[in-house]
PDB file of C-alpha atoms in Angstrom:
ATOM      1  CA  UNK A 286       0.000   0.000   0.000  1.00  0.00           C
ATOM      2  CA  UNK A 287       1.460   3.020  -1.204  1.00  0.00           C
ATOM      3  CA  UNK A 288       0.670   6.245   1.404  1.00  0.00           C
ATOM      4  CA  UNK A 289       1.347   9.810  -0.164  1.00  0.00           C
ATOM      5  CA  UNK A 290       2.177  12.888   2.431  1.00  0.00           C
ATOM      6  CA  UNK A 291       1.868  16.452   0.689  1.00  0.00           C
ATOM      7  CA  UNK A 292       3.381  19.049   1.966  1.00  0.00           C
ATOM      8  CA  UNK A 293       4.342  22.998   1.140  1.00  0.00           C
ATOM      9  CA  UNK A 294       0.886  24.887   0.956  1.00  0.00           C
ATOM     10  CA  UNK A 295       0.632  27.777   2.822  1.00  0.00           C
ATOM     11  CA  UNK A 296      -1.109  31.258   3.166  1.00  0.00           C
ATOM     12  CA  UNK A 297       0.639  33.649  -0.320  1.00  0.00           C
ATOM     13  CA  UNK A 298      -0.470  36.484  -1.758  1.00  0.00           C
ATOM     14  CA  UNK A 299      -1.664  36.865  -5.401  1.00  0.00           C
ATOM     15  CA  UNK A 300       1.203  36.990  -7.682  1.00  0.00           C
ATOM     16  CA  UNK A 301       3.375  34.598  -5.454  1.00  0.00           C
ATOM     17  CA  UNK A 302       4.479  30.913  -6.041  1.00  0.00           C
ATOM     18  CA  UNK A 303       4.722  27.935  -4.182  1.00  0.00           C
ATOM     19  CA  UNK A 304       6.089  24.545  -4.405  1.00  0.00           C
ATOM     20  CA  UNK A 305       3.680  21.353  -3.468  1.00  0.00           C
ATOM     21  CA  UNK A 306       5.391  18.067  -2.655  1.00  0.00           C
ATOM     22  CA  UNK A 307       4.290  14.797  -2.848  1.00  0.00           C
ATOM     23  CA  UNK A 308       6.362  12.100  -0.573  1.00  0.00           C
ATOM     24  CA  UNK A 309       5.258   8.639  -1.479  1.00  0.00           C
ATOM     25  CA  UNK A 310       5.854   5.374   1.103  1.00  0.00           C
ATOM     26  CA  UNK A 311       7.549   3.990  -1.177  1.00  0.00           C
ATOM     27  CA  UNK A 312       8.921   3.742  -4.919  1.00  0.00           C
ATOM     28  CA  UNK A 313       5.696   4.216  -6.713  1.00  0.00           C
ATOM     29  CA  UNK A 314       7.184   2.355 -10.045  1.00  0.00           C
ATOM     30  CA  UNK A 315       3.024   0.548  -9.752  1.00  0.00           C
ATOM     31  CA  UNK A 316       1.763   3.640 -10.674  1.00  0.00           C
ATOM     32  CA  UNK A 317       1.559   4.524 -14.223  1.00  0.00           C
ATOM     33  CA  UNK A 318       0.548   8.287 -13.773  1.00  0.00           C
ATOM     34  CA  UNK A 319       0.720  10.780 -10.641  1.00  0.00           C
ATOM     35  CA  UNK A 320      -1.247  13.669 -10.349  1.00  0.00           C
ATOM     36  CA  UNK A 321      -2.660  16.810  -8.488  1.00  0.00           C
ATOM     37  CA  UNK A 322      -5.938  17.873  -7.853  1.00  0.00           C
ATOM     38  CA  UNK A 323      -7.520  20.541  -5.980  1.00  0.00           C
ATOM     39  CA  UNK A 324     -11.487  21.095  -3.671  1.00  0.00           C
ATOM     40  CA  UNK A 325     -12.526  24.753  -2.886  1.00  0.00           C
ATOM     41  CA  UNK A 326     -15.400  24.897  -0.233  1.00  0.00           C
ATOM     42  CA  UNK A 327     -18.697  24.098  -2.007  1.00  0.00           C
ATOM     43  CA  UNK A 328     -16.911  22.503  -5.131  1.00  0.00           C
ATOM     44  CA  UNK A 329     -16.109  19.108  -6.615  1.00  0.00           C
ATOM     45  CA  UNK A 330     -12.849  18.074  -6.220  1.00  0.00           C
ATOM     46  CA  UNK A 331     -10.787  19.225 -10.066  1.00  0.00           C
ATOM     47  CA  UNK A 332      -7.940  17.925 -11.905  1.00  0.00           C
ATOM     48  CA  UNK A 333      -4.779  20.205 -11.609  1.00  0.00           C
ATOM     49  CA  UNK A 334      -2.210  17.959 -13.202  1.00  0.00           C
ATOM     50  CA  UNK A 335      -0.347  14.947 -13.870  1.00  0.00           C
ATOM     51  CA  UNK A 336       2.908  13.045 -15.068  1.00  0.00           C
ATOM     52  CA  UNK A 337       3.461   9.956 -16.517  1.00  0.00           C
ATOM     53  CA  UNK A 338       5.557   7.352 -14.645  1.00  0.00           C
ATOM     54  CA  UNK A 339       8.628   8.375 -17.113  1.00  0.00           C
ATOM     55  CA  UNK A 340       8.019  11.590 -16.863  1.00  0.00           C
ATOM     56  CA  UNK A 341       7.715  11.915 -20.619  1.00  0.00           C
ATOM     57  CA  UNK A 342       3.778  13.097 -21.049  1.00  0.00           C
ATOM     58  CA  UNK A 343       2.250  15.619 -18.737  1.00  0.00           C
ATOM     59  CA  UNK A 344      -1.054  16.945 -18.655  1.00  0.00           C
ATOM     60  CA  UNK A 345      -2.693  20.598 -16.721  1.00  0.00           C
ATOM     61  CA  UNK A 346      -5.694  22.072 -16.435  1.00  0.00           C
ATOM     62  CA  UNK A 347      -6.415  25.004 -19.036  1.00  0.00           C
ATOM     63  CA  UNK A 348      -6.573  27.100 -15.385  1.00  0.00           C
ATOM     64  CA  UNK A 349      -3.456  26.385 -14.612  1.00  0.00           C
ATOM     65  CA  UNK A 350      -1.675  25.696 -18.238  1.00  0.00           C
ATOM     66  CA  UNK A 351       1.777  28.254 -18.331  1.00  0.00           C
ATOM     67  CA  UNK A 352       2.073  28.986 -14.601  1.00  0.00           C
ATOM     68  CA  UNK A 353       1.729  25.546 -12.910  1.00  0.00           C
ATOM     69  CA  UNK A 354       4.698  22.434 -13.691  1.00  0.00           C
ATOM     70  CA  UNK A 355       4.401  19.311 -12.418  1.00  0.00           C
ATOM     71  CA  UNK A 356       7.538  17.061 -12.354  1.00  0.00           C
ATOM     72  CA  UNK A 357       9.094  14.217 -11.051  1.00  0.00           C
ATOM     73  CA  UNK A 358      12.523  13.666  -9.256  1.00  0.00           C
ATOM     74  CA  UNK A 359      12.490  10.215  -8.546  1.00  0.00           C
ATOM     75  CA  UNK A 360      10.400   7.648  -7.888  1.00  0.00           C
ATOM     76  CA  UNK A 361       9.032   8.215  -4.665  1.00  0.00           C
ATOM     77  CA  UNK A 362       8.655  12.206  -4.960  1.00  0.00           C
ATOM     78  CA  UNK A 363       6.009  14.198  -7.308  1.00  0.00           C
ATOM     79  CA  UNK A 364       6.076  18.088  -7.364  1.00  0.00           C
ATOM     80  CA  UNK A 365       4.066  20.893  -8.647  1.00  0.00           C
ATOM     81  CA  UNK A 366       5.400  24.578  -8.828  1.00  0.00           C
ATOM     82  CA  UNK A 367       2.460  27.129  -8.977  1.00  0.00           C
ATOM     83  CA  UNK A 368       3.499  30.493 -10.191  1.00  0.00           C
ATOM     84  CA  UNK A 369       1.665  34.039 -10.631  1.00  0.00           C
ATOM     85  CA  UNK A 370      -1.215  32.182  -8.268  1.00  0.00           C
ATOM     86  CA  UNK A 371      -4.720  33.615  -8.359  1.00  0.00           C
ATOM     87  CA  UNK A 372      -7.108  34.152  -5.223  1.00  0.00           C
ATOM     88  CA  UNK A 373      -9.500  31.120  -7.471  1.00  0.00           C
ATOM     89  CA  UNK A 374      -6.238  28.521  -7.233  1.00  0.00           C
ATOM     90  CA  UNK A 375      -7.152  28.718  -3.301  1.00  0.00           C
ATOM     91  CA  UNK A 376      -7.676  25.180  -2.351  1.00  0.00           C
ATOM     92  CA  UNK A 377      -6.998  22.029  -1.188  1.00  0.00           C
ATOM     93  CA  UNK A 378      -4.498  20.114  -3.199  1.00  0.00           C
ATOM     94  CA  UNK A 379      -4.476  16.568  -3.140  1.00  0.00           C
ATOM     95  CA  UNK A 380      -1.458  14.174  -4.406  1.00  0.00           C
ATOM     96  CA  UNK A 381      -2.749  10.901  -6.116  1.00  0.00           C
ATOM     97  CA  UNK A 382      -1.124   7.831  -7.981  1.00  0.00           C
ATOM     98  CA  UNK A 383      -2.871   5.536 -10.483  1.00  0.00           C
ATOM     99  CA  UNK A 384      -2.270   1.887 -10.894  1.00  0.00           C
ATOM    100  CA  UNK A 385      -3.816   1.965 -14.204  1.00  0.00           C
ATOM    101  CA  UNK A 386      -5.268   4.613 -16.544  1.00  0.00           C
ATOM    102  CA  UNK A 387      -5.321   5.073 -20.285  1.00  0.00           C
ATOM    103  CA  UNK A 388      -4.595   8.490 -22.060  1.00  0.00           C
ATOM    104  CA  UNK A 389      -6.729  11.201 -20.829  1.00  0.00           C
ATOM    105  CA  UNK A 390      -8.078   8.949 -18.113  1.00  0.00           C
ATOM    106  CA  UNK A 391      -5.489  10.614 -16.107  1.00  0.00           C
ATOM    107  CA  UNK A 392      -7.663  14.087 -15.897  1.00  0.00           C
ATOM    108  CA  UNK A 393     -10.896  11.997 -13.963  1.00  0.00           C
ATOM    109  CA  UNK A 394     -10.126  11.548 -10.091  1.00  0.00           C
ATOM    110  CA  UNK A 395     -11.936   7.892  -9.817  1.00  0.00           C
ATOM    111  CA  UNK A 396      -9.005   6.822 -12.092  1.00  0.00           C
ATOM    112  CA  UNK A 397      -6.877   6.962  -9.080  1.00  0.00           C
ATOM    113  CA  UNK A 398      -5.974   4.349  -6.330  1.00  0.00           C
ATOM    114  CA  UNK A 399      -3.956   6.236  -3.778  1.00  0.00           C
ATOM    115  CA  UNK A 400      -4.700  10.021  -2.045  1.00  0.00           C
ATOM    116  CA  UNK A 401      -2.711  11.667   0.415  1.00  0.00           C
ATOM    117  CA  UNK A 402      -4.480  13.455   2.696  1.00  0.00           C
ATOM    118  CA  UNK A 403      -4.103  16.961   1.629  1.00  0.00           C
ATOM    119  CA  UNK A 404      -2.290  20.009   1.761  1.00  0.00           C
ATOM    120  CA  UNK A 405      -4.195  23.694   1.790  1.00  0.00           C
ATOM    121  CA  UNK A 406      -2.725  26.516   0.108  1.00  0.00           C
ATOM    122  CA  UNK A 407      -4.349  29.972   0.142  1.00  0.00           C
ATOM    123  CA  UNK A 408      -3.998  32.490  -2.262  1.00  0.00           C
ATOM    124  CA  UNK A 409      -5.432  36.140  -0.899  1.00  0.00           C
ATOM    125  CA  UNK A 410      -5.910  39.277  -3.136  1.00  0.00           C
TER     126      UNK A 410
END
């Protein structure tokens, strides 16, 4: 069982960046795709991004397309830098792994097998 700990969201104002982390248990080489998504108060939980286990495709959001990356450095460890945030990125961002998932399949959160727990960032105007 694979257990993913995010970390790095914090209170920023509009403009800022921050850097989310995603520590996995261990080597996640089962997953084929990682990915971030997001829940604001009141809303259903939205696809942010994700990587492919090699790294080699990525997908975002059109909201967050050109100032959000997602990246890998290992095996075990699954980023996303968020730059020039907006008061409507204010969320919580969730970390997730897939064990299998085809294409686009990556952007739909019942895809995924494994959540961490959470991390809130909050962007203020």
């Amino acid at each position: 069982q694979v257990q993913l700990v995010e970390s790095g969201g914090e209170l920023v104002q509009a403009g800022g960046s921050l850097r989310l982390s995603c520590a996995a248990s261990e080597r996640t080489f089962s997953c084929v795709a990682m990915g971030w998504f997001r829940q604001a108060p009141g809303k259903e939980r939205e696809f942010v991004a994700a990587i492919s286990w090699s790294g080699g495709n990525t997908y975002y959001a059109d909201s967050v397309k050109g100032r959000f990356t997602i990246s890998r450095d290992n095996a075990k460890n699954t980023d996303l830098q968020m730059n020039n945030l907006k008061p409507e990125d204010t969320a919580v961002y969730y970390c997730a792994g897939t064990l299998s998932v085809a294409g686009t399949g990556v952007l739909l959160h019942t895809e995924y097998d494994y959540w961490g727990q959470g991390t809130q960032v909050t962007v203020s105007s």
